[in-house]
Amino acid sequence: MKKFLKTLSVLLLISALLVGCSSTSTNSTDSGEETTETTTVDGNTWAKTYDALISKSKAESDPTARFELLHEAENLLMSTGAITPIYYYVNNFMASKRITNFYASPLGYRIFTYALVDGKPGGTIVACLASEPDTLDPAKNTTVDGATYAASVYGGLLGYQDDDGLFILTADLAAEIPEAVKNDDGTVTYEFKLRDGLKWSDDSDFKASEFVYSWNRAVSPDTAADYAYLFEVVDGYEDAIAGKGELNISADDEANTFTVTLIADTPYFFDLTAFPTFAPVKQSSVEANEEAWANDPATAISMGAYKLESKETGKQITFVKNENYWNAENVTVEKLNFALSDDDNAILSNFKTGDYMFIGSFPINEINTLKANYPDEFFTVPYIGTYYISWNVNAPEFEDFDETQREDIRLALGLLLDRNHIVNNITMGGQNPANSFVPDGISDYNGTQFTAHNGINGDGSGYFSVDEADYAENAATAVEMLKAVADDSGLFSYTESGDTVMFFEGFPELIYLTNNTTGHIAIAEYIQSVWGSYGITINIESQEWATFLDNRKAGNYSVARNGWIADYDDPISFLDMWVTSSGNNDAQFGKGTHGQYTGY
């Protein structure tokens, strides 16, 4: 395992990591059961350590051993300093009293399918969630707003439904949730019986083999889907992702069944079947225009409660009820209009005038006023996610530092941030300071919180303290770490007054990338101020949503605002995104020069 010993033992993370310096280790649990010896080795690359941990966890059928691997993966991830957690999300939004029976899930979906407008079925809901989406293709989407669009339009084997306030999995295109068949070789097979008489939104018959096409398309390197790695639990993935074969899935159109073989028992598999990446798409429509089929009502053929009626770039997306949906008789809203904007002031103005009935963002400095003036229309509900800063591990500004120095810089700059100040004085929406990447709300193997067992010692203390009383000590530790890097590298210097560092000089100037909403910009300005007070200059670059996403994904940044909402209740949803080949690996772990580093 990577040698975690850093510059100063006073830092919780650093001192705790002293126990993890040997080539093998065991993690303790509260269960009293025998622990599993880990397999990471000093002197390996990111791919041979982190990627290997994630792959092993997916093939591990014993829940205790599996979660030990996942805790070890988070330990390694957090040791890099490239993920700087700020706070755990809550979902703040405004909804007009005109709409009821909608559902905002802790996974980020906004479900309007069975809502009522003015107390009765029918009518149109106008909402604004974000600006122009990067894509409407369910296999390629990675955003929360895009997930809402996809969930409205593209049905899956299973789906989510509100059950008296609980967000539960239920059969959608499948007639029922199947039982697992465990095979002699350790693999697990599921046979899904589909509902009779299923039709596409264009009234053509749906065939079970459309799932075979859609899943293989999503994992194909030609599609380059960011979420392709989710299919790693399906047998045949390695050949499929390499373009050398297909997934071990099959369909019998006559029997109306779809069969999937997994590499091992996967506790979150059913959640995957409800995820947009796993939704069926019509082969003939996709192949008619691979790049833009999902934007054209003529080719955006779907199996969900709604279908695409129109899309005006930069203005709005309109979905209309799909009369061919198997449960169409219970769909209560006739039309969904999603306005596209990232102008918080304009969004709020449209809500106040009644033009928008649901909004997902508003000026951050208005939150307290909105809570007071709209007590029945301002909502704060649970979200399972983490707002964080991501660092490009190959950032050119740090190319002259060695990897250990880069990690210390990132860890130190993270410690300089007062998370309590951010949530109490900037976001003011009920968020909690975060000291881990996997957030509250994700379950451990025994039904407790994953965060209750996080941190190097597995005691739930996280990776640094977020107690208000400990901020001064965190900042002092950060300064000492930066001084040590300055002394070791000779690449920047500092001035002191007695025992106090007044200023760092010659530190690389950074660009902080964010998108154009008031909350993100306010946090960026706070970070700019704090780091600037120590002589560390960052320039804020604010970009339009889709452009921002593309640049962050491509690694065209040094440090950027980021956030992740759970795709399902399992820590792997937060951890497998950082494997080398993941399309969501914004930090660029295992790529470029970082891919050659063998200190793990």
CSV table of C-alpha atoms in Angstrom, one decimal, residues 289-579:
chain,number,residue,atom,x,y,z
A,289,ASN,CA,-28.1,9.8,-36.5
A,290,GLU,CA,-25.7,8.6,-33.9
A,291,GLU,CA,-24.6,12.1,-32.8
A,292,ALA,CA,-28.0,13.9,-32.6
A,293,TRP,CA,-30.7,11.3,-32.5
A,294,ALA,CA,-31.7,12.1,-28.9
A,295,ASN,CA,-32.4,15.8,-29.8
A,296,ASP,CA,-34.8,15.1,-32.6
A,297,PRO,CA,-38.4,14.1,-31.8
A,298,ALA,CA,-38.4,12.0,-35.0
A,299,THR,CA,-35.6,9.8,-33.7
A,300,ALA,CA,-35.8,10.2,-29.9
A,301,ILE,CA,-38.0,7.1,-29.6
A,302,SER,CA,-38.4,6.0,-26.0
A,303,MET,CA,-40.1,3.6,-23.6
A,304,GLY,CA,-40.8,6.0,-20.7
A,305,ALA,CA,-43.8,8.0,-19.4
A,306,TYR,CA,-43.0,10.9,-21.8
A,307,LYS,CA,-41.5,11.5,-25.2
A,308,LEU,CA,-39.6,14.4,-26.7
A,309,GLU,CA,-41.9,16.9,-28.3
A,310,SER,CA,-39.4,19.7,-29.1
A,311,LYS,CA,-36.0,21.0,-28.1
A,312,GLU,CA,-35.0,24.6,-28.6
A,313,THR,CA,-31.3,25.0,-27.9
A,314,GLY,CA,-30.6,27.3,-25.0
A,315,LYS,CA,-34.3,27.9,-24.4
A,316,GLN,CA,-36.4,24.9,-23.4
A,317,ILE,CA,-37.0,21.1,-23.8
A,318,THR,CA,-40.6,19.9,-24.0
A,319,PHE,CA,-41.8,16.4,-23.2
A,320,VAL,CA,-45.3,15.2,-23.8
A,321,LYS,CA,-47.1,12.2,-22.3
A,322,ASN,CA,-46.3,9.0,-24.1
A,323,GLU,CA,-49.6,7.3,-24.8
A,324,ASN,CA,-47.8,4.0,-25.6
A,325,TYR,CA,-46.2,3.8,-22.1
A,326,TRP,CA,-47.4,0.6,-20.4
A,327,ASN,CA,-48.7,2.7,-17.4
A,328,ALA,CA,-49.9,5.7,-19.3
A,329,GLU,CA,-53.4,5.6,-17.7
A,330,ASN,CA,-51.8,6.6,-14.4
A,331,VAL,CA,-49.5,9.4,-15.8
A,332,THR,CA,-51.2,12.5,-14.6
A,333,VAL,CA,-49.2,15.4,-16.1
A,334,GLU,CA,-49.7,15.9,-19.9
A,335,LYS,CA,-46.7,18.0,-20.6
A,336,LEU,CA,-43.3,18.9,-19.0
A,337,ASN,CA,-41.6,22.1,-20.2
A,338,PHE,CA,-38.0,22.4,-18.9
A,339,ALA,CA,-36.7,26.0,-19.3
A,340,LEU,CA,-32.9,26.2,-19.8
A,341,SER,CA,-31.0,28.8,-17.9
A,342,ASP,CA,-28.2,29.4,-15.4
A,343,ASP,CA,-29.2,33.0,-14.6
A,344,ASP,CA,-30.3,32.6,-11.0
A,345,ASN,CA,-31.9,36.1,-10.8
A,346,ALA,CA,-33.9,35.5,-13.9
A,347,ILE,CA,-34.9,32.0,-12.7
A,348,LEU,CA,-36.2,33.4,-9.4
A,349,SER,CA,-38.0,36.2,-11.2
A,350,ASN,CA,-39.9,33.8,-13.4
A,351,PHE,CA,-40.9,31.7,-10.3
A,352,LYS,CA,-42.2,34.8,-8.6
A,353,THR,CA,-44.3,35.8,-11.6
A,354,GLY,CA,-45.7,32.2,-11.9
A,355,ASP,CA,-44.1,31.5,-15.2
A,356,TYR,CA,-41.9,28.7,-13.6
A,357,MET,CA,-43.6,26.3,-11.2
A,358,PHE,CA,-40.4,24.5,-10.0
A,359,ILE,CA,-36.9,25.8,-9.8
A,360,GLY,CA,-33.7,24.1,-8.7
A,361,SER,CA,-31.5,27.2,-8.2
A,362,PHE,CA,-31.8,30.8,-7.1
A,363,PRO,CA,-29.5,33.6,-5.9
A,364,ILE,CA,-27.6,32.3,-2.9
A,365,ASN,CA,-27.9,35.6,-1.0
A,366,GLU,CA,-31.7,35.3,-1.2
A,367,ILE,CA,-32.0,32.0,0.7
A,368,ASN,CA,-33.0,33.4,4.1
A,369,THR,CA,-35.4,35.8,2.5
A,370,LEU,CA,-37.0,33.1,0.4
A,371,LYS,CA,-37.3,30.8,3.4
A,372,ALA,CA,-39.1,33.5,5.3
A,373,ASN,CA,-41.4,34.8,2.5
A,374,TYR,CA,-42.2,31.4,0.8
A,375,PRO,CA,-42.4,29.0,3.8
A,376,ASP,CA,-44.8,26.7,1.8
A,377,GLU,CA,-42.8,26.8,-1.4
A,378,PHE,CA,-39.2,26.6,-0.3
A,379,PHE,CA,-38.1,23.0,0.3
A,380,THR,CA,-35.1,21.4,1.9
A,381,VAL,CA,-35.0,17.6,1.4
A,382,PRO,CA,-32.3,15.0,1.8
A,383,TYR,CA,-29.7,14.5,-0.9
A,384,ILE,CA,-27.0,11.8,-0.8
A,385,GLY,CA,-24.0,13.6,-2.2
A,386,THR,CA,-20.9,15.6,-1.6
A,387,TYR,CA,-19.9,19.1,-2.9
A,388,TYR,CA,-16.1,19.1,-3.3
A,389,ILE,CA,-13.1,20.5,-5.1
A,390,SER,CA,-11.4,18.3,-7.6
A,391,TRP,CA,-7.7,18.8,-8.6
A,392,ASN,CA,-6.2,17.8,-11.9
A,393,VAL,CA,-3.4,15.5,-10.7
A,394,ASN,CA,-1.5,16.4,-13.9
A,395,ALA,CA,-1.9,20.2,-13.6
A,396,PRO,CA,1.0,21.9,-15.3
A,397,GLU,CA,1.3,24.4,-12.5
A,398,PHE,CA,2.7,21.6,-10.3
A,399,GLU,CA,4.8,19.8,-12.8
A,400,ASP,CA,8.1,20.7,-11.1
A,401,PHE,CA,7.0,19.3,-7.8
A,402,ASP,CA,7.2,15.5,-7.0
A,403,GLU,CA,4.0,13.6,-6.4
A,404,THR,CA,4.4,13.6,-2.6
A,405,GLN,CA,4.8,17.4,-2.6
A,406,ARG,CA,1.8,17.8,-4.9
A,407,GLU,CA,-0.3,15.7,-2.5
A,408,ASP,CA,0.8,17.8,0.5
A,409,ILE,CA,0.0,21.0,-1.3
A,410,ARG,CA,-3.5,19.8,-2.1
A,411,LEU,CA,-4.1,18.5,1.4
A,412,ALA,CA,-2.8,21.7,3.0
A,413,LEU,CA,-4.9,24.0,0.8
A,414,GLY,CA,-8.0,21.9,1.7
A,415,LEU,CA,-7.2,22.3,5.4
A,416,LEU,CA,-7.1,26.1,5.0
A,417,LEU,CA,-10.8,26.2,4.2
A,418,ASP,CA,-13.3,26.7,7.0
A,419,ARG,CA,-16.2,24.5,6.0
A,420,ASN,CA,-18.4,25.7,8.8
A,421,HIS,CA,-18.1,29.3,7.5
A,422,ILE,CA,-19.1,28.1,4.1
A,423,VAL,CA,-22.3,26.3,5.2
A,424,ASN,CA,-23.3,28.9,7.8
A,425,ASN,CA,-22.5,32.1,5.9
A,426,ILE,CA,-22.4,31.3,2.2
A,427,THR,CA,-24.7,28.3,1.3
A,428,MET,CA,-27.0,28.7,4.3
A,429,GLY,CA,-29.1,25.8,3.0
A,430,GLY,CA,-28.8,23.3,5.8
A,431,GLN,CA,-25.6,21.6,4.4
A,432,ASN,CA,-23.2,19.8,6.8
A,433,PRO,CA,-19.4,20.2,6.6
A,434,ALA,CA,-17.8,17.2,4.9
A,435,ASN,CA,-14.6,15.4,5.9
A,436,SER,CA,-14.9,12.4,3.6
A,437,PHE,CA,-15.9,11.8,0.0
A,438,VAL,CA,-18.5,9.1,0.5
A,439,PRO,CA,-21.3,11.1,2.3
A,440,ASP,CA,-23.8,10.5,5.0
A,441,GLY,CA,-26.7,8.5,3.7
A,442,ILE,CA,-24.7,5.7,2.1
A,443,SER,CA,-25.1,2.4,3.9
A,444,ASP,CA,-22.4,0.0,5.1
A,445,TYR,CA,-22.7,-3.8,4.8
A,446,ASN,CA,-24.4,-4.1,8.2
A,447,GLY,CA,-27.0,-1.4,7.6
A,448,THR,CA,-25.1,1.3,9.5
A,449,GLN,CA,-23.7,4.4,7.8
A,450,PHE,CA,-20.6,4.0,5.7
A,451,THR,CA,-19.3,7.3,7.3
A,452,ALA,CA,-19.6,5.7,10.7
A,453,HIS,CA,-16.7,3.5,9.8
A,454,ASN,CA,-14.6,5.8,7.6
A,455,GLY,CA,-11.2,7.3,8.2
A,456,ILE,CA,-7.9,5.5,8.5
A,457,ASN,CA,-8.8,4.0,11.8
A,458,GLY,CA,-12.3,3.0,10.7
A,459,ASP,CA,-13.8,4.9,13.6
A,460,GLY,CA,-15.9,7.3,11.7
A,461,SER,CA,-13.7,10.3,12.4
A,462,GLY,CA,-13.2,11.1,8.8
A,463,TYR,CA,-10.0,12.3,7.2
A,464,PHE,CA,-9.7,15.7,9.1
A,465,SER,CA,-11.7,17.5,11.7
A,466,VAL,CA,-14.6,19.7,10.8
A,467,ASP,CA,-15.3,20.8,14.3
A,468,GLU,CA,-15.4,24.6,14.5
A,469,ALA,CA,-13.0,24.6,17.4
A,470,ASP,CA,-10.4,22.8,15.3
A,471,TYR,CA,-10.2,25.1,12.4
A,472,ALA,CA,-7.3,27.2,13.8
A,473,GLU,CA,-5.3,24.0,14.3
A,474,ASN,CA,-6.2,22.8,10.8
A,475,ALA,CA,-4.9,26.1,9.3
A,476,ALA,CA,-1.7,25.9,11.4
A,477,THR,CA,-1.1,22.4,10.2
A,478,ALA,CA,-1.7,23.5,6.6
A,479,VAL,CA,0.9,26.3,6.9
A,480,GLU,CA,3.5,23.9,8.3
A,481,MET,CA,2.9,21.5,5.5
A,482,LEU,CA,3.3,24.2,2.9
A,483,LYS,CA,6.5,25.4,4.6
A,484,ALA,CA,7.9,21.9,4.4
A,485,VAL,CA,7.1,21.7,0.7
A,486,ALA,CA,8.7,25.1,0.1
A,487,ASP,CA,11.8,24.0,2.0
A,488,ASP,CA,12.0,20.6,0.3
A,489,SER,CA,11.3,21.8,-3.3
A,490,GLY,CA,12.9,25.3,-3.3
A,491,LEU,CA,10.2,26.3,-5.7
A,492,PHE,CA,8.5,28.9,-3.6
A,493,SER,CA,9.3,30.7,-0.3
A,494,TYR,CA,7.6,32.2,2.7
A,495,THR,CA,8.1,35.1,5.1
A,496,GLU,CA,7.6,34.8,8.8
A,497,SER,CA,6.9,37.1,11.8
A,498,GLY,CA,8.1,35.2,14.8
A,499,ASP,CA,6.5,31.8,14.5
A,500,THR,CA,3.7,33.0,12.2
A,501,VAL,CA,3.9,32.6,8.4
A,502,MET,CA,2.7,35.9,6.9
A,503,PHE,CA,3.0,35.1,3.2
A,504,PHE,CA,4.0,32.5,0.6
A,505,GLU,CA,5.9,33.9,-2.3
A,506,GLY,CA,6.4,32.4,-5.7
A,507,PHE,CA,3.6,29.8,-5.3
A,508,PRO,CA,2.1,28.8,-8.6
A,509,GLU,CA,-0.8,30.9,-9.7
A,510,LEU,CA,-4.0,28.8,-10.2
A,511,ILE,CA,-7.2,29.0,-12.2
A,512,TYR,CA,-10.4,27.9,-10.4
A,513,LEU,CA,-13.0,26.5,-12.8
A,514,THR,CA,-16.7,26.8,-12.1
A,515,ASN,CA,-20.0,27.2,-13.8
A,516,ASN,CA,-22.2,30.3,-13.9
A,517,THR,CA,-24.4,30.1,-10.8
A,518,THR,CA,-24.3,32.4,-7.8
A,519,GLY,CA,-23.7,29.7,-5.2
A,520,HIS,CA,-20.7,28.2,-7.0
A,521,ILE,CA,-19.2,31.6,-7.7
A,522,ALA,CA,-19.7,32.7,-4.0
A,523,ILE,CA,-17.8,29.6,-2.8
A,524,ALA,CA,-15.1,30.2,-5.4
A,525,GLU,CA,-14.7,33.8,-4.2
A,526,TYR,CA,-14.4,32.6,-0.6
A,527,ILE,CA,-11.6,30.1,-1.6
A,528,GLN,CA,-9.9,32.9,-3.5
A,529,SER,CA,-10.0,35.1,-0.5
A,530,VAL,CA,-8.7,32.5,2.0
A,531,TRP,CA,-5.9,31.3,-0.2
A,532,GLY,CA,-5.1,34.8,-1.2
A,533,SER,CA,-4.6,35.8,2.4
A,534,TYR,CA,-1.6,33.5,2.4
A,535,GLY,CA,-0.2,34.9,-0.9
A,536,ILE,CA,-1.7,32.1,-3.0
A,537,THR,CA,-3.4,33.6,-6.1
A,538,ILE,CA,-6.3,31.9,-7.8
A,539,ASN,CA,-8.2,33.4,-10.7
A,540,ILE,CA,-11.8,32.4,-11.1
A,541,GLU,CA,-13.0,31.2,-14.5
A,542,SER,CA,-16.7,30.9,-14.8
A,543,GLN,CA,-18.1,29.0,-17.8
A,544,GLU,CA,-21.5,28.0,-19.3
A,545,TRP,CA,-22.7,24.6,-17.9
A,546,ALA,CA,-22.0,22.4,-20.9
A,547,THR,CA,-18.6,24.0,-21.7
A,548,PHE,CA,-17.7,23.7,-18.0
A,549,LEU,CA,-18.5,20.0,-18.0
A,550,ASP,CA,-16.5,19.3,-21.1
A,551,ASN,CA,-13.4,21.1,-19.9
A,552,ARG,CA,-13.5,19.5,-16.5
A,553,LYS,CA,-14.0,16.1,-18.0
A,554,ALA,CA,-11.1,16.6,-20.4
A,555,GLY,CA,-8.7,17.8,-17.6
A,556,ASN,CA,-8.5,21.3,-19.0
A,557,TYR,CA,-8.2,22.8,-15.6
A,558,SER,CA,-6.1,22.9,-12.5
A,559,VAL,CA,-8.7,23.1,-9.7
A,560,ALA,CA,-12.4,23.0,-10.1
A,561,ARG,CA,-15.7,23.0,-8.2
A,562,ASN,CA,-17.3,19.6,-8.4
A,563,GLY,CA,-20.2,17.6,-6.9
A,564,TRP,CA,-21.5,14.1,-6.9
A,565,ILE,CA,-24.9,12.7,-6.1
A,566,ALA,CA,-25.3,9.0,-5.4
A,567,ASP,CA,-26.6,6.9,-8.3
A,568,TYR,CA,-27.7,4.3,-5.8
A,569,ASP,CA,-27.2,3.4,-2.1
A,570,ASP,CA,-23.8,1.8,-2.2
A,571,PRO,CA,-20.3,3.4,-1.6
A,572,ILE,CA,-19.1,2.1,-5.0
A,573,SER,CA,-21.3,4.8,-6.5
A,574,PHE,CA,-18.7,7.3,-5.2
A,575,LEU,CA,-15.6,5.2,-5.5
A,576,ASP,CA,-15.6,3.5,-8.9
A,577,MET,CA,-15.7,6.8,-10.7
A,578,TRP,CA,-12.0,7.3,-9.9
A,579,VAL,CA,-10.7,4.3,-11.7
